Each structure stands twice: as structure tokens, then as C-alpha cells.
Short mmCIF file of C-alpha atoms and ligand atoms in Angstrom, two decimals:
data_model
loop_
_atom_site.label_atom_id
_atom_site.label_comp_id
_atom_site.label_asym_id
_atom_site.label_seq_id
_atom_site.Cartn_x
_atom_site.Cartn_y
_atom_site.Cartn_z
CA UNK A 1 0.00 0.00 0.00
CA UNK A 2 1.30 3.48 -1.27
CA UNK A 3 0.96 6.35 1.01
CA UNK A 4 -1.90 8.15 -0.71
CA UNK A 5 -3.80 4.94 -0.27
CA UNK A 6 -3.39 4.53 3.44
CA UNK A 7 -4.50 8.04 4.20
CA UNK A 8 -7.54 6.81 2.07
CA UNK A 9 -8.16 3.61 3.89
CA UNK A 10 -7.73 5.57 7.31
CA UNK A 11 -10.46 8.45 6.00
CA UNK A 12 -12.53 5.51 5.13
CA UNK A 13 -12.47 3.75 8.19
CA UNK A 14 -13.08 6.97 10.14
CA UNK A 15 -16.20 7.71 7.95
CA UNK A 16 -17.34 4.00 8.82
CA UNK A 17 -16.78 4.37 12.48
CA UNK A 18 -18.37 7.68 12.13
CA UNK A 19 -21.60 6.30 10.00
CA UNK A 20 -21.98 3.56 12.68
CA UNK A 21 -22.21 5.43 16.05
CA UNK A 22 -24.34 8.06 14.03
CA UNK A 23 -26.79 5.32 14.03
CA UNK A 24 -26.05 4.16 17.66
CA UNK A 25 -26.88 7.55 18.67
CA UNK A 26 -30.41 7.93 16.52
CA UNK A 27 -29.90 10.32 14.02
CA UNK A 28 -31.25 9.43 10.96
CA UNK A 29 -28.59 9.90 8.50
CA UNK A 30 -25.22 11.56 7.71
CA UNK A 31 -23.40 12.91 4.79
CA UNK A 32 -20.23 14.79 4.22
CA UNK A 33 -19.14 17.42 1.76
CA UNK A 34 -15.95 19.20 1.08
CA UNK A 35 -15.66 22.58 2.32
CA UNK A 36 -15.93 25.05 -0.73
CA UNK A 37 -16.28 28.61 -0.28
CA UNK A 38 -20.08 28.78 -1.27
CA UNK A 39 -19.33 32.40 -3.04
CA UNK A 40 -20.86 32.57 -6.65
CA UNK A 41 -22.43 29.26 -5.88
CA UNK A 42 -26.63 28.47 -6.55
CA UNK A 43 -26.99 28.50 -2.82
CA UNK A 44 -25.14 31.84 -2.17
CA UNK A 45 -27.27 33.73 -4.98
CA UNK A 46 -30.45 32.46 -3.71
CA UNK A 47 -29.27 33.80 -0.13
CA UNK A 48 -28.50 37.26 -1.90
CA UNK A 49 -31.53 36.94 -3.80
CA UNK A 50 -33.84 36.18 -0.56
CA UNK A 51 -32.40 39.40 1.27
CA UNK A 52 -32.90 41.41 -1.44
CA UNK A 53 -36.67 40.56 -1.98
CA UNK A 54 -36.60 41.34 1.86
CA UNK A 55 -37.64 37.59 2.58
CA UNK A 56 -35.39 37.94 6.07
CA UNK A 57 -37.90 40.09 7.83
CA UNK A 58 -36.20 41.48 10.65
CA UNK A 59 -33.88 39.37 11.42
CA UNK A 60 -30.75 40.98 10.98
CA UNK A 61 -28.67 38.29 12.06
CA UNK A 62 -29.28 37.17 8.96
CA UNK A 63 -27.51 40.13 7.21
CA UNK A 64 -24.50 39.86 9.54
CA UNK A 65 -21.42 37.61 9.13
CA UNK A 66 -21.94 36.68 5.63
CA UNK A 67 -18.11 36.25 4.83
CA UNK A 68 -18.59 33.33 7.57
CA UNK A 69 -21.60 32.00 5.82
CA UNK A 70 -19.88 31.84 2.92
CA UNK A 71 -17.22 30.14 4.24
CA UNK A 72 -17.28 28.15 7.54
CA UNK A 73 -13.48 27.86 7.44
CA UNK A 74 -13.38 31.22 8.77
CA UNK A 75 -15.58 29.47 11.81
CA UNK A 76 -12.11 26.93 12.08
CA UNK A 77 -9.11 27.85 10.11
CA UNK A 78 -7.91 24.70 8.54
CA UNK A 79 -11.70 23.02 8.27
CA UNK A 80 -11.84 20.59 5.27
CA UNK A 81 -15.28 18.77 5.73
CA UNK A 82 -18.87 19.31 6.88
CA UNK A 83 -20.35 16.38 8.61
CA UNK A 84 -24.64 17.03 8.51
CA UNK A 85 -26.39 15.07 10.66
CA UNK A 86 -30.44 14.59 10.67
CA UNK A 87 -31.61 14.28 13.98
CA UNK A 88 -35.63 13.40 13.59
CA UNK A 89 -38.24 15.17 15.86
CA UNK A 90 -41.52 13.19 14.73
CA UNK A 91 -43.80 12.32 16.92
CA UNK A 92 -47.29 9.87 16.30
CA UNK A 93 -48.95 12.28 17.95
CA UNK A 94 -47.58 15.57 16.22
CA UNK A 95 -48.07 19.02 17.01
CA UNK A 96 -49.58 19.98 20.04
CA UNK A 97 -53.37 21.18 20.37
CA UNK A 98 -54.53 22.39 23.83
CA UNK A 99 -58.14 22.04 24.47
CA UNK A 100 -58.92 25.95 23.67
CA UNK A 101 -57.04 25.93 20.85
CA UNK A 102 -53.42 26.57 21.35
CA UNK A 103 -51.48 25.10 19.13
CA UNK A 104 -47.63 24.29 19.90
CA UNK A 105 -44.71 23.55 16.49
CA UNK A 106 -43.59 19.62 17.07
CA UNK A 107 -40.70 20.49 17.31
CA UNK A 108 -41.07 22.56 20.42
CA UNK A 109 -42.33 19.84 22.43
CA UNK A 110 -39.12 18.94 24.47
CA UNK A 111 -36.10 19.80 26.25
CA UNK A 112 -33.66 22.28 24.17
CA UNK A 113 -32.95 20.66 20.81
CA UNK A 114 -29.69 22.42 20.75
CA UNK A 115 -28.16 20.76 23.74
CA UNK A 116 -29.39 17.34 22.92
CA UNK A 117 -27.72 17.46 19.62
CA UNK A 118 -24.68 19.20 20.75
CA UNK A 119 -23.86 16.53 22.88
CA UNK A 120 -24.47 13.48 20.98
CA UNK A 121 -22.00 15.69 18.15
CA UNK A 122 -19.44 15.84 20.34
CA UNK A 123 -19.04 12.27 21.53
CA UNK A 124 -18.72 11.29 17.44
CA UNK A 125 -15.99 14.50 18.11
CA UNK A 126 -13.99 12.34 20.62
CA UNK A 127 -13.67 9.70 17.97
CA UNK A 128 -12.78 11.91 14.99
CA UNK A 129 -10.46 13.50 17.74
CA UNK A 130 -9.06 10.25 18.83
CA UNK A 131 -8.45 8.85 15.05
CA UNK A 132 -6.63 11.65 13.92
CA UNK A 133 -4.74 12.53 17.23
CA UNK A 134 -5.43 16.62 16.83
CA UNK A 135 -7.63 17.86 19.73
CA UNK A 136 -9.49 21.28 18.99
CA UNK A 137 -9.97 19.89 15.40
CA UNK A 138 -13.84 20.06 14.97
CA UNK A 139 -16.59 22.30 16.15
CA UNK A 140 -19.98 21.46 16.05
CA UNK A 141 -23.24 23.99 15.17
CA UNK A 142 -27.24 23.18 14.98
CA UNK A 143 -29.63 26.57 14.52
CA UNK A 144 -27.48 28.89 16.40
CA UNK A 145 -24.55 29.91 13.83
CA UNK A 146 -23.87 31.63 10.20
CA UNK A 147 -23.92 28.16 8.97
CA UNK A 148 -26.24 27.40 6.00
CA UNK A 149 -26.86 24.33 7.08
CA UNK A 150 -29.43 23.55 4.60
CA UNK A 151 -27.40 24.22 1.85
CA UNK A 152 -24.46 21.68 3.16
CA UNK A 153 -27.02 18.66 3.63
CA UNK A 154 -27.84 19.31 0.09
CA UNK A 155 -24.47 19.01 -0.99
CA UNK A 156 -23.57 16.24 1.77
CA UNK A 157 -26.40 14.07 -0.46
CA UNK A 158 -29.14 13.94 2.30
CA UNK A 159 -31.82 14.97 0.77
CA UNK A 160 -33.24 17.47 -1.47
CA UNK A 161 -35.04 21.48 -0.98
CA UNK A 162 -38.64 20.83 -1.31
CA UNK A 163 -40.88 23.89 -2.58
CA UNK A 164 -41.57 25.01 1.14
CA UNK A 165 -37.93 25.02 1.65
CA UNK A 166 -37.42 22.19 3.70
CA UNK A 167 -34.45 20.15 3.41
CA UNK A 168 -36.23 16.67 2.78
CA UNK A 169 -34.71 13.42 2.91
CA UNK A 170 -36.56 10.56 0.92
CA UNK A 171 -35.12 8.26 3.62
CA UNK A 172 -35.92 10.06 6.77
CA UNK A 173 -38.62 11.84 5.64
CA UNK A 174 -39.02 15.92 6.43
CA UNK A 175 -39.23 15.80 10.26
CA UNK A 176 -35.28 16.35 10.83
CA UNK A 177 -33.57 19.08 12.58
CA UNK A 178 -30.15 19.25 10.85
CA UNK A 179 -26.58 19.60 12.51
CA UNK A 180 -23.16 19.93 11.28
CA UNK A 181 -19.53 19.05 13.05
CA UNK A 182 -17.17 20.93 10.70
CA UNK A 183 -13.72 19.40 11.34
CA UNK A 184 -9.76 19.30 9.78
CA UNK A 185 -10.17 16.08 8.79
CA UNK A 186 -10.61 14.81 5.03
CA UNK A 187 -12.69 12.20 4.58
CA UNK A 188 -14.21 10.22 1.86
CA UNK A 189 -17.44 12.68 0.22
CA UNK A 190 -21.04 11.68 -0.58
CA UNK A 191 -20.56 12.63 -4.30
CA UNK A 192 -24.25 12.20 -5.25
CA UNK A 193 -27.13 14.77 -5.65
CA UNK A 194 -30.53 13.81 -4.99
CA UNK A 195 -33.25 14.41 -7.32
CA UNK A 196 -35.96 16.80 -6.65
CA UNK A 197 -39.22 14.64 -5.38
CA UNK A 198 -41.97 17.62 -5.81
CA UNK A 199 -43.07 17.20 -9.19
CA UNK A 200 -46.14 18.72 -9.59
CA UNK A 201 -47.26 18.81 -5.89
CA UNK A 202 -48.18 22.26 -4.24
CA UNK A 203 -49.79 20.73 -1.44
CA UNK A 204 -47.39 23.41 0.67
CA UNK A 205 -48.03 26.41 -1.31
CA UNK A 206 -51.81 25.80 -0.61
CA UNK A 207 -51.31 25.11 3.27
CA UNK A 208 -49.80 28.44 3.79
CA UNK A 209 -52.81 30.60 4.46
CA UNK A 210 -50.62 33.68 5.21
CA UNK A 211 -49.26 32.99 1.62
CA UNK A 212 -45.65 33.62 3.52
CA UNK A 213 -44.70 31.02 1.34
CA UNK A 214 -46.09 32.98 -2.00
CA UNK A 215 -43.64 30.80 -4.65
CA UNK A 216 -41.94 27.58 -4.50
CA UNK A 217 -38.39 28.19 -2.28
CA UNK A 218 -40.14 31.80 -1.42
CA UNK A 219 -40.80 32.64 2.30
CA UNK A 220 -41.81 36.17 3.23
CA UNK A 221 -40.58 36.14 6.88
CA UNK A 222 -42.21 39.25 7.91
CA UNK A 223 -45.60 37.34 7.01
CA UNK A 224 -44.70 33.58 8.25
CA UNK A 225 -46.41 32.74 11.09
CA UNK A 226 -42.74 31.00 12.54
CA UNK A 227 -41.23 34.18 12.30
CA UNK A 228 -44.04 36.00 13.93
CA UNK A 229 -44.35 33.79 16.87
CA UNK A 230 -41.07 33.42 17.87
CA UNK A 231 -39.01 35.87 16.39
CA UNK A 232 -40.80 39.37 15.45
CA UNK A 233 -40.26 41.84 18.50
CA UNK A 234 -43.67 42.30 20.44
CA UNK A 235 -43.41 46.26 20.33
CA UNK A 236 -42.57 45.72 16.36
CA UNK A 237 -45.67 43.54 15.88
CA UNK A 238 -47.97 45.21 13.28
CA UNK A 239 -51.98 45.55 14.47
CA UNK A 240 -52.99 42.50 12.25
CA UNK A 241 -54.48 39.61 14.30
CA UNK A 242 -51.19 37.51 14.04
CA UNK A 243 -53.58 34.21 13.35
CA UNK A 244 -56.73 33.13 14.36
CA UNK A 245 -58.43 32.89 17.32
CA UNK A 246 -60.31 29.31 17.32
CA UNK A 247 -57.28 27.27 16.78
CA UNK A 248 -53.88 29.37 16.91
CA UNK A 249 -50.38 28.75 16.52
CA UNK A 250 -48.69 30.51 19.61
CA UNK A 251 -44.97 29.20 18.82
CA UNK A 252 -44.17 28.24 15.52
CA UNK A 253 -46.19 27.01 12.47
CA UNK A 254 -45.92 23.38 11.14
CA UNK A 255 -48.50 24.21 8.27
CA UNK A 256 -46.23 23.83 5.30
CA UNK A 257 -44.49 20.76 6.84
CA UNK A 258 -47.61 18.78 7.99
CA UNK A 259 -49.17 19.10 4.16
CA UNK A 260 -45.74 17.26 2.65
CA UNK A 261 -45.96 14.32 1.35
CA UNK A 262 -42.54 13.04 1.93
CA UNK A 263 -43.87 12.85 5.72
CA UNK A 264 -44.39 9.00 5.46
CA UNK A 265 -40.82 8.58 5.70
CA UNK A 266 -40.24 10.19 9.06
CA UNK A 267 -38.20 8.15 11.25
CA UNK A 268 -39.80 7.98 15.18
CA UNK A 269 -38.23 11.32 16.56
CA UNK A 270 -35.77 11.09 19.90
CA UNK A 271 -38.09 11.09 23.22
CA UNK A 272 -36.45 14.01 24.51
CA UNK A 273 -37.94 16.25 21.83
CA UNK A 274 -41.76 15.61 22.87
CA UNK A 275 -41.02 15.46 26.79
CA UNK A 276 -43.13 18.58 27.42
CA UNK A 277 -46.56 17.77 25.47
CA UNK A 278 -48.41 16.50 28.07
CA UNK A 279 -47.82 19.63 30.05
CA UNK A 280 -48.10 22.36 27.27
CA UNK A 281 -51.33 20.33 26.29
CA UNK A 282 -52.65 20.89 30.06
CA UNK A 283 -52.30 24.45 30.13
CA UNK A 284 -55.32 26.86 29.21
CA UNK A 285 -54.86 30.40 27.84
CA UNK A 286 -55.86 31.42 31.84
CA UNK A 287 -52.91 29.29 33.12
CA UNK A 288 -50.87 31.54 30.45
CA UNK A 289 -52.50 34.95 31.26
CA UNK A 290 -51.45 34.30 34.66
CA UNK A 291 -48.17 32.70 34.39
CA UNK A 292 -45.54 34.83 35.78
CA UNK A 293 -41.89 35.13 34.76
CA UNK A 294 -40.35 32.71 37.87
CA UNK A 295 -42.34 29.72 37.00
CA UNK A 296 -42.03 30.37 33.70
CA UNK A 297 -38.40 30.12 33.66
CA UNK A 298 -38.04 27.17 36.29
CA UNK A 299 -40.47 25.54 34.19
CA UNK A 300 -39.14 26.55 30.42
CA UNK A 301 -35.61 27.40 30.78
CA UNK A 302 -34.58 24.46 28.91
CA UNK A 303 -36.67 24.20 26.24
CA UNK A 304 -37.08 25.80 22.74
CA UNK A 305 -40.01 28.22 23.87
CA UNK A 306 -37.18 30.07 26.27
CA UNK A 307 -36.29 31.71 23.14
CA UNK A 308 -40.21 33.48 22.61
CA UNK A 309 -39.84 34.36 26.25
CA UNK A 310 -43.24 34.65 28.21
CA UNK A 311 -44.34 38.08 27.34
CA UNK A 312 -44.06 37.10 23.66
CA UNK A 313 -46.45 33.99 24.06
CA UNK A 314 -48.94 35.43 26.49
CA UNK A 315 -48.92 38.21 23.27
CA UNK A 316 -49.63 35.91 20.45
CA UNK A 317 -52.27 34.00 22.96
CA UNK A 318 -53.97 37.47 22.96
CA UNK A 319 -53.84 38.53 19.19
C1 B12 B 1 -33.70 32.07 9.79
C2 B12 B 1 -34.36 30.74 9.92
C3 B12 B 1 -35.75 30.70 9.90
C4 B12 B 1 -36.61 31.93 9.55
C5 B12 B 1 -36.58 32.15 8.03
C6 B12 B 1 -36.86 30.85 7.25
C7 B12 B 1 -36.38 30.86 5.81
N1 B12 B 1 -37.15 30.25 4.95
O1 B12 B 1 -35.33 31.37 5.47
C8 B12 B 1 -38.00 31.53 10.12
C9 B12 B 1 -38.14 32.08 11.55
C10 B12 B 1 -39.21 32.02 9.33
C11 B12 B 1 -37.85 30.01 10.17
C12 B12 B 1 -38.94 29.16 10.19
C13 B12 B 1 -38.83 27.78 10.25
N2 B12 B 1 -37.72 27.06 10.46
CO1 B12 B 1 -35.95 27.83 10.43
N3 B12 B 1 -34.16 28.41 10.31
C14 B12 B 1 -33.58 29.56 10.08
C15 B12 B 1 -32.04 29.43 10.06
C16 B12 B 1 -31.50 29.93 11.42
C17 B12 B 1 -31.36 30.18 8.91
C18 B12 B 1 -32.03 29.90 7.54
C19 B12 B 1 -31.56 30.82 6.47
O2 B12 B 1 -30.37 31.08 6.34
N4 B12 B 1 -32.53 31.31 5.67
C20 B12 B 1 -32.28 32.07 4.48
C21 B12 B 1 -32.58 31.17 3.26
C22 B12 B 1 -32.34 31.96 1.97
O3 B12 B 1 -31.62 30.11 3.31
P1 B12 B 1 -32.01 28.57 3.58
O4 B12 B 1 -33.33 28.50 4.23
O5 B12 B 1 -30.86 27.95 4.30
O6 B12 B 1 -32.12 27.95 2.14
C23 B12 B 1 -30.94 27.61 1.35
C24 B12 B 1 -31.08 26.28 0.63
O7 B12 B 1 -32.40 25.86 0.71
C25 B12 B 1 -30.59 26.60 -0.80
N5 B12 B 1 -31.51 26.21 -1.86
C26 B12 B 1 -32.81 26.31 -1.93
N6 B12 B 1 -33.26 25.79 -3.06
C27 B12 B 1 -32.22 25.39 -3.77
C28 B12 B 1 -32.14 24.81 -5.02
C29 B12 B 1 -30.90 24.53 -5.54
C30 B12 B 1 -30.82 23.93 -6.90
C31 B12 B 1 -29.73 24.84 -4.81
C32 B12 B 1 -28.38 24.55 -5.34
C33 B12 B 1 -29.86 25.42 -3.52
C34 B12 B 1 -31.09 25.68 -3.02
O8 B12 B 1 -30.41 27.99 -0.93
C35 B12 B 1 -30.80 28.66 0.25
C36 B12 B 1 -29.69 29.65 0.52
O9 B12 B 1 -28.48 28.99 0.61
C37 B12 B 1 -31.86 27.87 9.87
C38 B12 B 1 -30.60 27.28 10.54
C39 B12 B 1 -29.35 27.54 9.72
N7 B12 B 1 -28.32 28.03 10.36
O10 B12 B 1 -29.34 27.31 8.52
C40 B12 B 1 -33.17 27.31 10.47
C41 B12 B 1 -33.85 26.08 9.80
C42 B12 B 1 -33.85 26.32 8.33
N8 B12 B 1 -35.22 26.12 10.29
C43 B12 B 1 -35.72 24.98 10.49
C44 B12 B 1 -37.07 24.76 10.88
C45 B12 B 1 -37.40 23.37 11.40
C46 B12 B 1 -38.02 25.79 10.78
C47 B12 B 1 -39.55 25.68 10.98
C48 B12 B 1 -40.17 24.40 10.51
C49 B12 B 1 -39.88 25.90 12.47
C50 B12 B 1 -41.38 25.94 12.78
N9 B12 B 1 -42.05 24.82 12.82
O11 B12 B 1 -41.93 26.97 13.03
C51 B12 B 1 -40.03 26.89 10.14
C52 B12 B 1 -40.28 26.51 8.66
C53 B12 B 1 -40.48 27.67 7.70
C54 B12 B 1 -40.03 27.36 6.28
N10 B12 B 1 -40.98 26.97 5.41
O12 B12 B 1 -38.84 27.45 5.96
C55 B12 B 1 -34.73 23.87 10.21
C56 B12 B 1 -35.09 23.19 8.88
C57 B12 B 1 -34.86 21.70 8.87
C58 B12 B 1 -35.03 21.13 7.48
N11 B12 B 1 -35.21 19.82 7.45
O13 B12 B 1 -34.99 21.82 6.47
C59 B12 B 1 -33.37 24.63 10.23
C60 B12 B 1 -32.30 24.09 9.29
C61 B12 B 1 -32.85 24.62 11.69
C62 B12 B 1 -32.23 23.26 12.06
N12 B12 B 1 -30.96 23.25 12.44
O14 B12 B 1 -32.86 22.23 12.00
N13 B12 B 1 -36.57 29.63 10.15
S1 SF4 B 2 -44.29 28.03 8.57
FE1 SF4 B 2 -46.53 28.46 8.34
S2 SF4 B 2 -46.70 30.65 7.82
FE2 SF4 B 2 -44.52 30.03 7.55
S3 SF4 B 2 -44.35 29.49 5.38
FE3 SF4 B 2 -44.85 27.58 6.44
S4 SF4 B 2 -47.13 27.45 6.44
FE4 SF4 B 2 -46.55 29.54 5.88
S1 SF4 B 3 -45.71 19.49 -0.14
FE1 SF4 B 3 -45.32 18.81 -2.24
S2 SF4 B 3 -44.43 20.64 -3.23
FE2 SF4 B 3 -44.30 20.97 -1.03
S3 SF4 B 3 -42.26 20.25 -0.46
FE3 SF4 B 3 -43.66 18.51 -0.17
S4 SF4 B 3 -43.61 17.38 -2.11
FE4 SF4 B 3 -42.71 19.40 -2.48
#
């Protein structure tokens, strides 16, 4: 065996080891693409394209570190791959409805979906870590960084970007938060692209009864019921009822998702990520109108609706 073909039977073995505990540890599938700068690329223009038709609302996060976006080896000098991971949140039961109406996203049911993933990344960390003998080699990112981390489980092969933007795997279904570990090491890429499994279907664009999502791959933040539940400032909200009253989504929207086909391959999502639906599905809008801000915290810190915050969802109970 020649060098070169060592340092390819060690990447291989790696991405084996790597596949396998993947699995051991429930996500639902993995890919891995070589890092690229993404400048000039499909996915960049249709990021320049989305802020220009002001499709990121307010959130100027969005506008801010684009060089990093562009390139996450500016996030670790040195990176070479993106590992994505698909970490499933399905539940039989789905959403969550409370008996006046209140209606909770799926994947808001649990504990915080960051940490859970976080630490399940960086156990398959230790063992890239541990192969390759250089610590402080890898970082690891789910929802909280300038990472487009749909556009890198498109090129990792997962899955393809469905008309309502969702990153959809036709193995694992649509139900799949997605996570990356970007890391030093080179290992052996998912070369394959997966073809687009719309067709003719607009069974999305017809769900959307804000019309947020007005085109295929369009979403009008400022008018997406997501955005306006979780993110949208309350003292920026505009007068319009924000949805409506009989049955109302107070933290998210799961409209756009629920009407996919491509639902009937969800994998059964991780426990952890429905451990609160019994007790959001208790609560009234008088248990919210009342809740103060200590038992709110002891009893939400941990969980995606932390991020709302209670005046924010006692706000969209009320509009
Ligand atoms: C900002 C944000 C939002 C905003 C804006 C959404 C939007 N459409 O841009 C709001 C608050 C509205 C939102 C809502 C939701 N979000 Co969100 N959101 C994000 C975040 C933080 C950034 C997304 C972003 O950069 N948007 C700007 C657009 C332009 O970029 P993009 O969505 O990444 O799309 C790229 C690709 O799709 C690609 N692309 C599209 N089509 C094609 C075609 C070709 C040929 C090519 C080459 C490329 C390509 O180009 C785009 C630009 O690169 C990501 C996490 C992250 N860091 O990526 C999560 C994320 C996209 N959200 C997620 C989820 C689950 C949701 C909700 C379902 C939550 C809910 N139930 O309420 C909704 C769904 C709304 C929807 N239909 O998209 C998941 C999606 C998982 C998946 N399987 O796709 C992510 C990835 C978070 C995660 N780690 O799991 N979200
Ligand atoms: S999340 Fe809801 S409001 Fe937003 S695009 Fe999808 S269906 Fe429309
Ligand atoms: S609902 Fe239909 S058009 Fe929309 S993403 Fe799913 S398959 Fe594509």
C-alpha cells in the first residue's frame, strides 16, 4: 500500500466508524461534503436573492457575518469537511393542540434541541479527535450559527429542498432538525445529488394561508407565522391579528411541513424532543394569562419556547 492509499483507507475507516455510532446515537442519517467557499455558488445567490426581496424580515442576524456563511473555514481555520447530521423530531402524535385551541410547532415539544444534539456531536468528536490525534480539530453547530446548514445537507447528499424550503430526505422523511460538526479532517465525500421529489405537488403552497410562502423556495418572513411567533419583536408587531383565534399557533407554524408528502418517511423522533406535550397540552390560555416570569423560567428554561420568552407567548395567545 502506497501512502496516498493509506490516508484513504484511514479516512474511510473513520467515515465508517463515524456512519456507525451516528446510528447508535439515533440520528437518521449523515453525509459529508468538502468545504468550498459557497461564493458565486446556486446557494449563495439564492441567499443574496432572498435578502434582497426582503424575505429575512427582521432578522438581521441574517444580514451579519456573511463572509462566515460563505465560508465556515473562517468558523475553524484549517476546516476541510462538513459532517450534517439529521436528527428526527416526529412524533405519532404531532403538534400539540390544547383544548382551547393553542397550538404548539412539534418540534417545540421537548427539552432544548440544541443541547441534545450538541452533545451526541461531540461524543462522534472524541472519535474523529481520537483517530486523527489533533484535539481542537472540529466544532460542532445546529440553529445557532452563520452556517447554512441547509445548503451543506444538500451538498452532503441527504436529501433534497422541497418547494416550502425544507431540506427533505426521501429516507428520513421531512421531520429532521439538521446539525453539522465541521472538522480538519478529510474524509471520503457523498458525491451524489438527490433528485428533486416535488413534481407537480403544491400541497405546501396551498397550506400556507398567510401565503408567507407565496412561490416555491419563497418565504416572506415578515408574514410567516414562525417568524411571527417566535421571532418578530412584540413592540414591532404590526396591528394584524397575528392568526386566528379558534385554533392558533402561539410558537411556531408546522403548516407547510404537515401538508408534505414526503412525511411517510419520518423516522420515530428522539423522546427528549416531545417530553413537554403532556404539560403544554394541560395548560389553558388562563394558566398563560397568569403565568408569571419565575415559574415560567423554572419551568421553560430548557426548552425551545425560552427563546419566545413569556411576554411574547402570552402576546400571540392574545392577538
Ligand atoms: C432564519 C431561519 C428561519 C426563519 C426564516 C426561514 C427561511 N425560509 O429562510 C423563520 C423564523 C421564518 C424560520 C422558520 C422555520 N424554520 Co428555520 N431556520 C432559520 C435558520 C436559522 C437560517 C435559515 C436561512 O439562512 N434562511 C435564508 C434562506 C435563503 O436560506 P435557507 O433556508 O438555508 O435555504 C438555502 C437552501 O435551501 C438553498 N436552496 C434552496 N433551493 C435550492 C435549489 C438549488 C438547486 C440549490 C443549489 C440550492 C437551493 O439555498 C438557500 C440559501 O443557501 C436555519 C438554521 C441555519 N443556520 O441554517 C433554520 C432552519 C432552516 N429552520 C428549520 C425549521 C425546522 C423551521 C420551521 C419548521 C420551524 C417551525 N415549525 O416553526 C419553520 C419553517 C419555515 C419554512 N418553510 O422554511 C430547520 C429546517 C430543517 C429542514 N429539514 O430543512 C433549520 C435548518 C434549523 C435546524 N438546524 O434544524 N426559520
Ligand atoms: S411556517 Fe406556516 S406561515 Fe410560515 S411558510 Fe410555512 S405554512 Fe406559511
Ligand atoms: S408538499 Fe409537495 S411541493 Fe411541497 S415540499 Fe412537499 S412534495 Fe414538495
Amino acid at each position: 500500500m502506497n501512502e496516498n492509499s493509506a490516508i484513504i483507507a484511514k479516512a474511510d475507516e473513520l467515515w465508517n466508524g463515524i456512519q456507525k455510532m451516528a446510528r447508535e446515537l439515533g440520528f437518521a442519517d449523515c453525509g459529508c461534503a468538502r468545504i468550498v467557499p459557497l461564493d458565486g455558488s446556486p446557494e449563495a445567490r439564492r441567499y443574496q436573492e432572498a435578502e434582497k426581496n426582503g424575505q429575512f424580515g427582521k432578522m438581521e442576524y441574517l444580514s451579519r457575518n456573511v463572509d462566515k456563511r460563505m465560508d465556515p473555514s473562517l468558523l475553524l481555520p484549517g476546516a476541510k469537511s462538513v459532517i450534517v447530521f439529521l436528527a428526527p423530531f416526529s412524533s405519532a402524535e404531532g403538534f400539540c393542540q390544547t383544548k382551547d385551541g393553542l397550538k404548539f410547532s412539534e418540534y417545540a415539544l421537548g427539552e432544548d434541541y440544541h443541547k441534545i444534539i450538541k452533545d451526541k456531536l461531540y461524543r462522534i468528536v472524541s472519535l474523529i479527535e481520537e483517530n486523527t490525534g489533533e484535539k481542537k480539530s472540529c466544532r460542532v453547530f445546529t440553529d445557532s450559527a452563520p452556517v447554512m446548514e441547509r445548503a451543506w445537507a444538500l451538498r452532503a447528499g441527504l436529501g433534497f429542498i422541497g418547494k416550502n424550503n425544507f431540506l427533505i430526505s426521501p429516507k428520513a422523511g421531512i421531520k429532521n432538525f439538521l446539525a453539522v460538526i465541521l472538522t480538519r479532517a478529510e474524509l471520503p465525500y457523498t458525491d451524489k445529488t438527490v433528485p428533486n421529489g416535488c413534481g407537480q405537488c403544491t400541497r405546501c403552497l396551498d397550506a400556507c394561508k398567510r401565503k408567507a410562502l407565496y412561490a416555491p423556495l419563497k418565504v416572506d418572513a415578515s408574514k410567516c407565522l414562525s417568524y411571527k411567533t417566535i421571532e418578530e419583536p412584540v413592540g414591532e408587531a404590526d396591528k394584524e391579528r397575528t392568526n386566528e383565534q379558534s385554533e392558533k399557533w402561539v410558537f411556531g407554524c408546522d403548516d407547510c411541513m404537515n401538508a408534505c408528502p414526503w412525511n411517510r418517511f419520518n423516522k420515530t423522533g428522539w423522546k427528549e424532543f416531545s417530553a413537554n406535550r403532556e404539560f403544554l397540552a394541560g395548560l389553558t390560555r388562563e394558566n398563560w394569562e397568569e403565568m408569571t416570569e419565575e415559574v415560567f423560567r423554572e419551568r421553560f428554561k430548557e426548552t425551545p419556547l425560552f427563546r419566545a420568552g413569556l411576554e411574547k407567548i402570552k402576546h400571540n395567545i392574545s392577538r
